[in-house]
Amino acid sequence: MDQEIGRCQQELKSKGYKFTKQRRIIIEILLSSQRHLMTASHIYEEVKKRKHPINFSTVYRNLETLLECGLIRKALLQDGIASYELNIHHHHHHLICLQCHDAEMIHFCPYEEINKHIRKNTHFHPVEHKIEIYGYCEQCHKKITKDLSQK
């Protein structure tokens, strides 16, 4: 964890930003989280659990700064809520549960086929992509199926 924090500190400084206590706490939370993607509210709840005097707007502003610096990535959940992850993982995409909002990484990427199709059939030149697939995790699917069968 210390190595990643050091890398984040260097990256912020190289872009003219200070490595504040608040930014360190947010990075530590993202590094130690069991959740792959965390909303600003989840991060704020973790900040409160750790008894740090940081308000929600400070968490949100710092997330925007970390995003601007490229240290984190943002994924929009289907309901429009932004979730964040550290930008340290290798290339991957997400399976996102519509019920509990948990996210799972998938390492399969169909981008090459999509890119060939786009270049052949359009005048568009893609430079970046992300794929988010929405559905229900195993636990939520079981609960939904059980609830429906009881009706």
mmCIF file of C-alpha atoms in Angstrom:
data_model
loop_
_atom_site.group_PDB
_atom_site.id
_atom_site.type_symbol
_atom_site.label_atom_id
_atom_site.label_comp_id
_atom_site.label_asym_id
_atom_site.label_seq_id
_atom_site.Cartn_x
_atom_site.Cartn_y
_atom_site.Cartn_z
ATOM 1 C CA MET A 1 0.000 0.000 0.000
ATOM 2 C CA ASP A 2 2.826 2.407 0.850
ATOM 3 C CA GLN A 3 4.299 2.001 -2.629
ATOM 4 C CA GLU A 4 0.983 2.976 -4.261
ATOM 5 C CA ILE A 5 0.557 5.930 -1.908
ATOM 6 C CA GLY A 6 4.080 7.076 -2.808
ATOM 7 C CA ARG A 7 3.271 6.789 -6.514
ATOM 8 C CA CYS A 8 0.098 8.851 -6.025
ATOM 9 C CA GLN A 9 2.041 11.462 -4.057
ATOM 10 C CA GLN A 10 4.629 11.803 -6.837
ATOM 11 C CA GLU A 11 1.935 11.991 -9.514
ATOM 12 C CA LEU A 12 0.068 14.766 -7.688
ATOM 13 C CA LYS A 13 3.249 16.768 -7.094
ATOM 14 C CA SER A 14 4.338 16.386 -10.721
ATOM 15 C CA LYS A 15 1.041 17.988 -11.749
ATOM 16 C CA GLY A 16 1.357 20.860 -9.287
ATOM 17 C CA TYR A 17 -0.969 19.558 -6.560
ATOM 18 C CA LYS A 18 -0.228 19.086 -2.880
ATOM 19 C CA PHE A 19 -0.490 15.656 -1.307
ATOM 20 C CA THR A 20 -2.841 16.670 1.490
ATOM 21 C CA LYS A 21 -3.939 14.577 4.444
ATOM 22 C CA GLN A 22 -7.454 14.444 2.949
ATOM 23 C CA ARG A 23 -6.168 13.108 -0.382
ATOM 24 C CA ARG A 24 -4.037 10.519 1.391
ATOM 25 C CA ILE A 25 -7.041 9.322 3.409
ATOM 26 C CA ILE A 26 -9.203 8.999 0.275
ATOM 27 C CA ILE A 27 -6.452 7.074 -1.531
ATOM 28 C CA GLU A 28 -5.990 4.773 1.496
ATOM 29 C CA ILE A 29 -9.736 4.106 1.577
ATOM 30 C CA LEU A 30 -9.815 3.264 -2.133
ATOM 31 C CA LEU A 31 -6.767 0.997 -1.738
ATOM 32 C CA SER A 32 -8.143 -0.899 1.249
ATOM 33 C CA SER A 33 -11.771 -1.188 0.181
ATOM 34 C CA GLN A 34 -13.377 -4.566 -0.420
ATOM 35 C CA ARG A 35 -15.636 -2.842 -2.956
ATOM 36 C CA HIS A 36 -14.157 -2.467 -6.405
ATOM 37 C CA LEU A 37 -16.033 0.775 -7.100
ATOM 38 C CA MET A 38 -16.968 3.255 -4.376
ATOM 39 C CA THR A 39 -19.356 6.188 -4.533
ATOM 40 C CA ALA A 40 -18.455 9.495 -2.889
ATOM 41 C CA SER A 41 -20.991 8.599 -0.177
ATOM 42 C CA HIS A 42 -19.279 5.248 0.496
ATOM 43 C CA ILE A 43 -15.928 7.011 0.756
ATOM 44 C CA TYR A 44 -17.389 9.651 3.077
ATOM 45 C CA GLU A 45 -18.857 6.911 5.317
ATOM 46 C CA GLU A 46 -15.394 5.319 5.549
ATOM 47 C CA VAL A 47 -13.871 8.716 6.397
ATOM 48 C CA LYS A 48 -16.385 9.095 9.244
ATOM 49 C CA LYS A 49 -15.688 5.550 10.507
ATOM 50 C CA ARG A 50 -12.003 6.466 10.710
ATOM 51 C CA LYS A 51 -12.975 9.600 12.660
ATOM 52 C CA HIS A 52 -11.369 12.112 10.311
ATOM 53 C CA PRO A 53 -12.842 15.632 10.331
ATOM 54 C CA ILE A 54 -13.497 15.822 6.581
ATOM 55 C CA ASN A 55 -16.893 16.881 5.242
ATOM 56 C CA PHE A 56 -18.650 15.441 2.201
ATOM 57 C CA SER A 57 -17.918 18.414 -0.069
ATOM 58 C CA THR A 58 -14.190 18.077 0.696
ATOM 59 C CA VAL A 59 -14.329 14.383 -0.225
ATOM 60 C CA TYR A 60 -16.122 15.233 -3.470
ATOM 61 C CA ARG A 61 -13.718 18.069 -4.403
ATOM 62 C CA ASN A 62 -10.721 15.843 -3.753
ATOM 63 C CA LEU A 63 -12.212 13.058 -5.868
ATOM 64 C CA GLU A 64 -12.551 15.558 -8.725
ATOM 65 C CA THR A 65 -8.889 16.583 -8.289
ATOM 66 C CA LEU A 66 -7.715 12.953 -8.215
ATOM 67 C CA LEU A 67 -9.816 12.290 -11.326
ATOM 68 C CA GLU A 68 -8.333 15.319 -13.099
ATOM 69 C CA CYS A 69 -4.830 14.040 -12.284
ATOM 70 C CA GLY A 70 -5.627 10.583 -13.636
ATOM 71 C CA LEU A 71 -5.122 8.845 -10.287
ATOM 72 C CA ILE A 72 -8.691 7.564 -10.190
ATOM 73 C CA ARG A 73 -11.300 6.567 -12.756
ATOM 74 C CA LYS A 74 -15.008 7.267 -12.653
ATOM 75 C CA ALA A 75 -17.761 4.870 -13.677
ATOM 76 C CA LEU A 76 -21.367 6.008 -13.874
ATOM 77 C CA LEU A 77 -23.836 3.528 -12.478
ATOM 78 C CA GLN A 78 -27.058 3.115 -14.418
ATOM 79 C CA ASP A 79 -28.918 5.388 -11.999
ATOM 80 C CA GLY A 80 -26.395 8.149 -12.736
ATOM 81 C CA ILE A 81 -24.422 7.823 -9.504
ATOM 82 C CA ALA A 82 -20.665 8.171 -9.983
ATOM 83 C CA SER A 83 -18.379 5.506 -8.547
ATOM 84 C CA TYR A 84 -14.611 5.702 -8.306
ATOM 85 C CA GLU A 85 -11.632 3.366 -8.320
ATOM 86 C CA LEU A 86 -7.894 3.893 -8.225
ATOM 87 C CA ASN A 87 -6.312 3.914 -11.654
ATOM 88 C CA ILE A 88 -3.798 1.191 -10.784
ATOM 89 C CA HIS A 89 -5.391 -1.922 -12.208
ATOM 90 C CA HIS A 90 -4.519 -3.351 -15.578
ATOM 91 C CA HIS A 91 -7.008 -3.017 -18.409
ATOM 92 C CA HIS A 92 -10.408 -4.310 -17.330
ATOM 93 C CA HIS A 93 -14.141 -3.700 -17.495
ATOM 94 C CA HIS A 94 -16.967 -3.994 -14.968
ATOM 95 C CA LEU A 95 -20.024 -6.078 -14.220
ATOM 96 C CA ILE A 96 -22.239 -3.828 -12.069
ATOM 97 C CA CYS A 97 -25.169 -5.042 -9.971
ATOM 98 C CA LEU A 98 -28.300 -2.929 -10.415
ATOM 99 C CA GLN A 99 -29.516 -3.825 -6.916
ATOM 100 C CA CYS A 100 -26.508 -3.546 -4.558
ATOM 101 C CA HIS A 101 -24.223 -1.572 -6.935
ATOM 102 C CA ASP A 102 -21.351 -3.951 -6.291
ATOM 103 C CA ALA A 103 -18.895 -4.164 -9.181
ATOM 104 C CA GLU A 104 -16.779 -7.025 -10.391
ATOM 105 C CA MET A 105 -13.829 -6.741 -12.752
ATOM 106 C CA ILE A 106 -13.783 -8.724 -15.966
ATOM 107 C CA HIS A 107 -10.616 -9.085 -17.987
ATOM 108 C CA PHE A 108 -12.185 -10.064 -21.300
ATOM 109 C CA CYS A 109 -12.240 -7.189 -23.788
ATOM 110 C CA PRO A 110 -14.158 -7.256 -27.075
ATOM 111 C CA TYR A 111 -12.778 -3.861 -28.081
ATOM 112 C CA GLU A 112 -10.695 -4.975 -31.071
ATOM 113 C CA GLU A 113 -13.750 -6.317 -32.888
ATOM 114 C CA ILE A 114 -15.773 -3.218 -32.003
ATOM 115 C CA ASN A 115 -12.922 -0.947 -33.115
ATOM 116 C CA LYS A 116 -12.640 -2.739 -36.487
ATOM 117 C CA HIS A 117 -16.373 -2.305 -37.039
ATOM 118 C CA ILE A 118 -16.278 1.396 -36.101
ATOM 119 C CA ARG A 119 -13.309 2.178 -38.346
ATOM 120 C CA LYS A 120 -14.794 0.254 -41.279
ATOM 121 C CA ASN A 121 -18.320 1.691 -41.034
ATOM 122 C CA THR A 122 -17.882 5.225 -39.673
ATOM 123 C CA HIS A 123 -15.574 8.223 -39.832
ATOM 124 C CA PHE A 124 -15.011 8.020 -36.076
ATOM 125 C CA HIS A 125 -11.551 7.394 -34.577
ATOM 126 C CA PRO A 126 -11.822 5.930 -31.059
ATOM 127 C CA VAL A 127 -9.002 6.624 -28.616
ATOM 128 C CA GLU A 128 -10.395 5.228 -25.375
ATOM 129 C CA HIS A 129 -13.133 2.929 -24.153
ATOM 130 C CA LYS A 130 -14.749 1.402 -21.096
ATOM 131 C CA ILE A 131 -17.363 -1.292 -20.910
ATOM 132 C CA GLU A 132 -19.847 -1.582 -18.057
ATOM 133 C CA ILE A 133 -22.343 -4.424 -18.105
ATOM 134 C CA TYR A 134 -25.369 -4.092 -15.829
ATOM 135 C CA GLY A 135 -27.332 -6.936 -14.290
ATOM 136 C CA TYR A 136 -27.668 -8.686 -10.934
ATOM 137 C CA CYS A 137 -24.982 -10.320 -8.819
ATOM 138 C CA GLU A 138 -25.592 -13.859 -7.623
ATOM 139 C CA GLN A 139 -26.940 -12.837 -4.188
ATOM 140 C CA CYS A 140 -29.308 -10.175 -5.547
ATOM 141 C CA HIS A 141 -30.508 -12.467 -8.342
ATOM 142 C CA LYS A 142 -31.329 -15.182 -5.796
ATOM 143 C CA LYS A 143 -33.221 -12.675 -3.638
ATOM 144 C CA ILE A 144 -35.175 -11.288 -6.600
ATOM 145 C CA THR A 145 -36.017 -14.798 -7.827
ATOM 146 C CA LYS A 146 -37.111 -15.842 -4.327
ATOM 147 C CA ASP A 147 -39.246 -12.700 -3.902
ATOM 148 C CA LEU A 148 -40.929 -13.279 -7.284
ATOM 149 C CA SER A 149 -41.645 -16.934 -6.527
ATOM 150 C CA GLN A 150 -43.351 -15.966 -3.246
ATOM 151 C CA LYS A 151 -45.801 -13.648 -5.007
#
